[in-house]
Short mmCIF file of C-alpha atoms in Angstrom, two decimals:
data_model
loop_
_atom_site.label_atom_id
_atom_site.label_comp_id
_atom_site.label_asym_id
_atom_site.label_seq_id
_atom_site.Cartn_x
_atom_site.Cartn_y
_atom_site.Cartn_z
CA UNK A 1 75.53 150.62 96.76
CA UNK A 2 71.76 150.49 97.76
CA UNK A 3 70.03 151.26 101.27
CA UNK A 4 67.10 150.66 102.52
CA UNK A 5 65.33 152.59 105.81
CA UNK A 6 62.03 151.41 107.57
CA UNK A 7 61.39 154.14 109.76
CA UNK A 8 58.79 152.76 111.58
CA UNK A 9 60.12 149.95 113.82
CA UNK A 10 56.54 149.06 115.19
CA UNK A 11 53.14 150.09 113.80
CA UNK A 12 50.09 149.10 115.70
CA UNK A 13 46.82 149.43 114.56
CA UNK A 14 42.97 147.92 114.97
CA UNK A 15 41.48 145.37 112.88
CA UNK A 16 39.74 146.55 109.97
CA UNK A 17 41.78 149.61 109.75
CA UNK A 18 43.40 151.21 107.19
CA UNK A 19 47.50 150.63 107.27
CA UNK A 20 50.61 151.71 105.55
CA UNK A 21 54.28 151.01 106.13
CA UNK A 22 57.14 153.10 104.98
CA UNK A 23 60.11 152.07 103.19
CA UNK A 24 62.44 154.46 101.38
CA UNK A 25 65.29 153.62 99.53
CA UNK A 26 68.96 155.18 98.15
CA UNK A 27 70.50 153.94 95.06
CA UNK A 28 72.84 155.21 92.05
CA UNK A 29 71.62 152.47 89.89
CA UNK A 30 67.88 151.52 89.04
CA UNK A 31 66.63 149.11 91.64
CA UNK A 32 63.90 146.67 92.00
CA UNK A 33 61.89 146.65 94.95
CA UNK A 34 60.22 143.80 97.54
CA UNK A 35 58.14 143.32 100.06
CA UNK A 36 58.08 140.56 102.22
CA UNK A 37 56.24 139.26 105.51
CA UNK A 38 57.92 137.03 108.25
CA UNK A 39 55.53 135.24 110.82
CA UNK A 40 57.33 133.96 113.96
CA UNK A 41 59.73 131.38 113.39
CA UNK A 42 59.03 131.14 110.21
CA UNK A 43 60.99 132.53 106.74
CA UNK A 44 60.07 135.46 104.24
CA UNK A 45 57.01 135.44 102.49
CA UNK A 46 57.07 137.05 99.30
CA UNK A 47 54.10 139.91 99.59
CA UNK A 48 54.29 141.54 96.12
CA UNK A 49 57.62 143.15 94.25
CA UNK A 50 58.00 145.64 91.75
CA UNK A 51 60.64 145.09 88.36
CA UNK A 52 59.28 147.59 86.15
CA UNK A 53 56.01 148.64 84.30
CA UNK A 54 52.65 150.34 86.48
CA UNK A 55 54.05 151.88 89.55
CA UNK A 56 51.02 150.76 91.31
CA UNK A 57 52.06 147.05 92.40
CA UNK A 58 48.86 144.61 93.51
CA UNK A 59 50.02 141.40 95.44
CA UNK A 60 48.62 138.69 98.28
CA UNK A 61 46.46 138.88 101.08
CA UNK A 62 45.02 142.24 100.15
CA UNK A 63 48.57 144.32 100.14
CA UNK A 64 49.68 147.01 97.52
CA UNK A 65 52.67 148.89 96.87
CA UNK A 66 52.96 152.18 95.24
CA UNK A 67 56.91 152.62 93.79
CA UNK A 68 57.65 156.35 93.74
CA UNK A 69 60.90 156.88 92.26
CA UNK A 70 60.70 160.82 92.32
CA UNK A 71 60.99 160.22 96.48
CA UNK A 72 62.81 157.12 96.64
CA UNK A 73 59.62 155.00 98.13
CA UNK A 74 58.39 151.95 98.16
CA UNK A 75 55.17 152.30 101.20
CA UNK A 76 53.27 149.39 101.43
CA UNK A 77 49.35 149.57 102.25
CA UNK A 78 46.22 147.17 103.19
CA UNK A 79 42.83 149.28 103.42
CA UNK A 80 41.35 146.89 106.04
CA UNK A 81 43.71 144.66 108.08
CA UNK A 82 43.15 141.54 109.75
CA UNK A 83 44.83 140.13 113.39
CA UNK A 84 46.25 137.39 111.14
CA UNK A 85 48.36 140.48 109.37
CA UNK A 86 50.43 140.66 112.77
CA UNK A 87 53.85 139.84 111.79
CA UNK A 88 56.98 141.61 110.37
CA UNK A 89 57.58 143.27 107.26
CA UNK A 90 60.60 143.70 105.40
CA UNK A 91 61.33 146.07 102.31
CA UNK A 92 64.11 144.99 99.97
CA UNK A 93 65.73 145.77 97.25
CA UNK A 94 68.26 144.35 94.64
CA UNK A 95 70.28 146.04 91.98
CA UNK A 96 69.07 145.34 87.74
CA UNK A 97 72.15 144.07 87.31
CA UNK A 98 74.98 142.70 88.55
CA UNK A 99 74.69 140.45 91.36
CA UNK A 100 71.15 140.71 92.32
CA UNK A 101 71.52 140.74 96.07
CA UNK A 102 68.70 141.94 98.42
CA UNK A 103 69.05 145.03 100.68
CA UNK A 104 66.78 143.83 103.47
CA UNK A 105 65.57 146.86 105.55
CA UNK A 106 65.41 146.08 109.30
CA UNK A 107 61.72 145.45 109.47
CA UNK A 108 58.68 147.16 110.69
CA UNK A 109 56.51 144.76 113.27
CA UNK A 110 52.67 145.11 112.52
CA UNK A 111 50.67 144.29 115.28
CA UNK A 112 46.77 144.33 114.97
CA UNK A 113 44.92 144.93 117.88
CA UNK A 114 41.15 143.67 118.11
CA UNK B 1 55.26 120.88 95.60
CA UNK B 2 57.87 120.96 98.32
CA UNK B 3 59.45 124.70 99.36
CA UNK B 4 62.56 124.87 99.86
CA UNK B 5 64.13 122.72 103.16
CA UNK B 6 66.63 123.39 105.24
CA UNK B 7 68.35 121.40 107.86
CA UNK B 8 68.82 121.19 110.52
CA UNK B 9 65.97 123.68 112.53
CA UNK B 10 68.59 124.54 115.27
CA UNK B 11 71.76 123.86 116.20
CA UNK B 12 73.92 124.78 119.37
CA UNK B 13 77.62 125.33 118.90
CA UNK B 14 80.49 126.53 121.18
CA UNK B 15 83.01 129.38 120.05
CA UNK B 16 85.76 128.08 117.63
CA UNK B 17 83.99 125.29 116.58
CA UNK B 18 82.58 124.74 112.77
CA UNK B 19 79.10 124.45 111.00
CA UNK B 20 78.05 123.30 108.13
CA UNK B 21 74.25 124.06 107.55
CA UNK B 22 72.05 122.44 104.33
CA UNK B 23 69.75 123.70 101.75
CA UNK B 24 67.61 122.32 99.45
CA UNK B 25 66.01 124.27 96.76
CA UNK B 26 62.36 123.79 95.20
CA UNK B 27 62.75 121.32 92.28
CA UNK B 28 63.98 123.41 89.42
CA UNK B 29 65.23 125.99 90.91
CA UNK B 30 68.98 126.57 90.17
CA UNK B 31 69.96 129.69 91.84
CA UNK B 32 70.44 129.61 96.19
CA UNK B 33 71.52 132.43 98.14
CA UNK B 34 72.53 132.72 101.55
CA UNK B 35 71.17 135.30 104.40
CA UNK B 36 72.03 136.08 108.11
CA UNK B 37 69.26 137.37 109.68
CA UNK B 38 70.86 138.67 113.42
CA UNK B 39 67.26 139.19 115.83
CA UNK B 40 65.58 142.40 115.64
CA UNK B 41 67.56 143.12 112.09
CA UNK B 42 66.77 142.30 108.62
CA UNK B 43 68.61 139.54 106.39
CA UNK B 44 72.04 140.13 105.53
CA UNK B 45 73.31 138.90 101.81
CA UNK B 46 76.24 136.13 102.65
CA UNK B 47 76.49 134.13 98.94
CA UNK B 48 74.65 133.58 95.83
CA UNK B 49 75.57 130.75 93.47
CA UNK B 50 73.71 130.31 90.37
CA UNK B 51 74.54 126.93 88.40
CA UNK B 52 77.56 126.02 91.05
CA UNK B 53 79.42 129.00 89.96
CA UNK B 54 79.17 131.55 93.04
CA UNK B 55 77.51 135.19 91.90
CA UNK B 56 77.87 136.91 94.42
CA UNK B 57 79.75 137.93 97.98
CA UNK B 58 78.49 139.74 100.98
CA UNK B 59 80.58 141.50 103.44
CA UNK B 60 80.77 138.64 105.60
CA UNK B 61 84.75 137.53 106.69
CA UNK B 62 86.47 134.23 104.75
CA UNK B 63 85.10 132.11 107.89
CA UNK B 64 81.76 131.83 105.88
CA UNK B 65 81.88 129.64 102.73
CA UNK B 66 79.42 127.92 100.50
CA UNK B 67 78.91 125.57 97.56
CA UNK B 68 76.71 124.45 95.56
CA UNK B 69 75.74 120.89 94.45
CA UNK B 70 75.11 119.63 90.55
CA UNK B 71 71.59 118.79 92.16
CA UNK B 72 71.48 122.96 92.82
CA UNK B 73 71.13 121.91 96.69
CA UNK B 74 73.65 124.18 98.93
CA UNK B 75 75.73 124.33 102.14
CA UNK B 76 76.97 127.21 103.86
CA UNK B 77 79.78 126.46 106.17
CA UNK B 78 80.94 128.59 109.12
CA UNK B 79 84.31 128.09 110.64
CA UNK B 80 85.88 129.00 113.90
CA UNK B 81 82.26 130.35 115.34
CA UNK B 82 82.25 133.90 117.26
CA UNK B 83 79.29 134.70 119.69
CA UNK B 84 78.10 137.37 116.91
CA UNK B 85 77.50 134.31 114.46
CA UNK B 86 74.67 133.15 116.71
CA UNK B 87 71.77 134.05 114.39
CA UNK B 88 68.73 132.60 111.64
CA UNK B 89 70.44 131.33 108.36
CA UNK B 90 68.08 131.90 105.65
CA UNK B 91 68.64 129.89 101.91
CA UNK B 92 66.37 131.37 99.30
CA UNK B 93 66.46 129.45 95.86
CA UNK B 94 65.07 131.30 92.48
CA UNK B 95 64.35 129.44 89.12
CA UNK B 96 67.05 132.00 87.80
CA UNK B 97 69.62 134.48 88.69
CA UNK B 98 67.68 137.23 91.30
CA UNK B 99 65.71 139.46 90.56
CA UNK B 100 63.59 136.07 89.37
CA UNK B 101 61.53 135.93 93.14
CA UNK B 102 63.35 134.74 95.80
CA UNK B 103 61.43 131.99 97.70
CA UNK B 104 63.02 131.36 101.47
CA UNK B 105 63.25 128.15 103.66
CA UNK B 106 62.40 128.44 107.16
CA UNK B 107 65.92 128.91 108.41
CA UNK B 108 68.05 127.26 110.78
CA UNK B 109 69.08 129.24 113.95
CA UNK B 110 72.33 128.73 115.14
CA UNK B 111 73.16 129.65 118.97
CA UNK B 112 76.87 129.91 119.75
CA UNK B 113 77.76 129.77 123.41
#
């Protein structure tokens, strides 16, 4: 079985500044790994994901991911953020085989103060 | 190209009654899962079906079922509603079986008074 922790339930930080969120994960099995973003009352955005290959994972609006698997981590990270980055991000992950389902975390609200 | 749909936005529902919420997927895609997303928590995994066979289970209780279409479209049906199934029901459809990206409708909340 897989698990996913967000420590940080709300992260709030100035525009232009430097941000990362924290998601570490438990698993017996290798594991691929997601990010997404959910602005109000809307669904999940996929923000970038990570199946296999460079460690270092590049996706949209500026947001990176780097997968350690030595500490279980998956901490996503935007250098200069933007008010329009205030929303909520979820880490996930699903098994390589099997059934595929995600492990949502519970979320970590960004909120971007000007 | 249209995302994938859901219907309807919101619904209001009394305790024992029964649900049946809609999915469509973006043309092509042939694999729909189901998520409960309760406020303040993360998605839940209820269902995945891939090619009308279903993949996968959550731990959700034999209330919840789903099926899916040979157009790939879905419905998840709830029956005899508790207070606790008042929450955001996400469908996500992927060209393939997961881990193929998951792309996710804009939910329909269901409130159960």
């Amino acid at each position: 079985a897989q698990s996913v922790t967000q420590l940080d339930s709300q992260v709030p930080v100035f525009e232009e500044a430097p941000v990362e969120l924290r998601c570490n994960y438990s698993s017996s099995v290798s594991v691929y790994l997601f990010w997404y973003v959910q602005y109000p009352n809307q669904g999940l955005q996929l923000l970038l994901k990570y199946l296999s290959g460079s460690t270092l994972v590049k996706g949209i609006n500026g947001f990176e991911a780097e997968f350690n698997k030595s500490q279980t981590s998956f901490h996503l990270r935007k250098p200069s953020v933007h008010i329009s980055d205030t929303a909520e991000y979820f880490c996930a992950v699903s098994s390589t085989s099997g059934t595929y389902k995600y492990i949502f975390g519970t979320g970590t609200r960004l909120k971007v103060l000007a | 190209d249209a995302g994938v749909t859901q219907s309807p936005t919101h619904l209001i529902k009394t305790r024992g009654q029964q649900v049946t919420l809609r999915c469509s997927p973006i043309s092509g895609h042939k694999s729909v899962s189901w998520y409960q997303q309760v406020l303040g928590q993360g998605p839940q995994f209820i269902f995945q079906y891939y090619e009308k066979e279903e993949r996968g289970r959550g731990n959700f209780p034999d209330r919840f079922s789903a099926r899916q279409f040979p157009n790939y479209s879905s419905e998840l049906n709830v029956n005899a509603l508790l207070l606790g199934d008042s929450a955001l029901y996400l469908c996500a459809s992927s060209l393939e079986s997961p881990p193929d990206t998951q792309y996710f409708g804009p939910g329909t909340r269901l409130t159960v008074l």
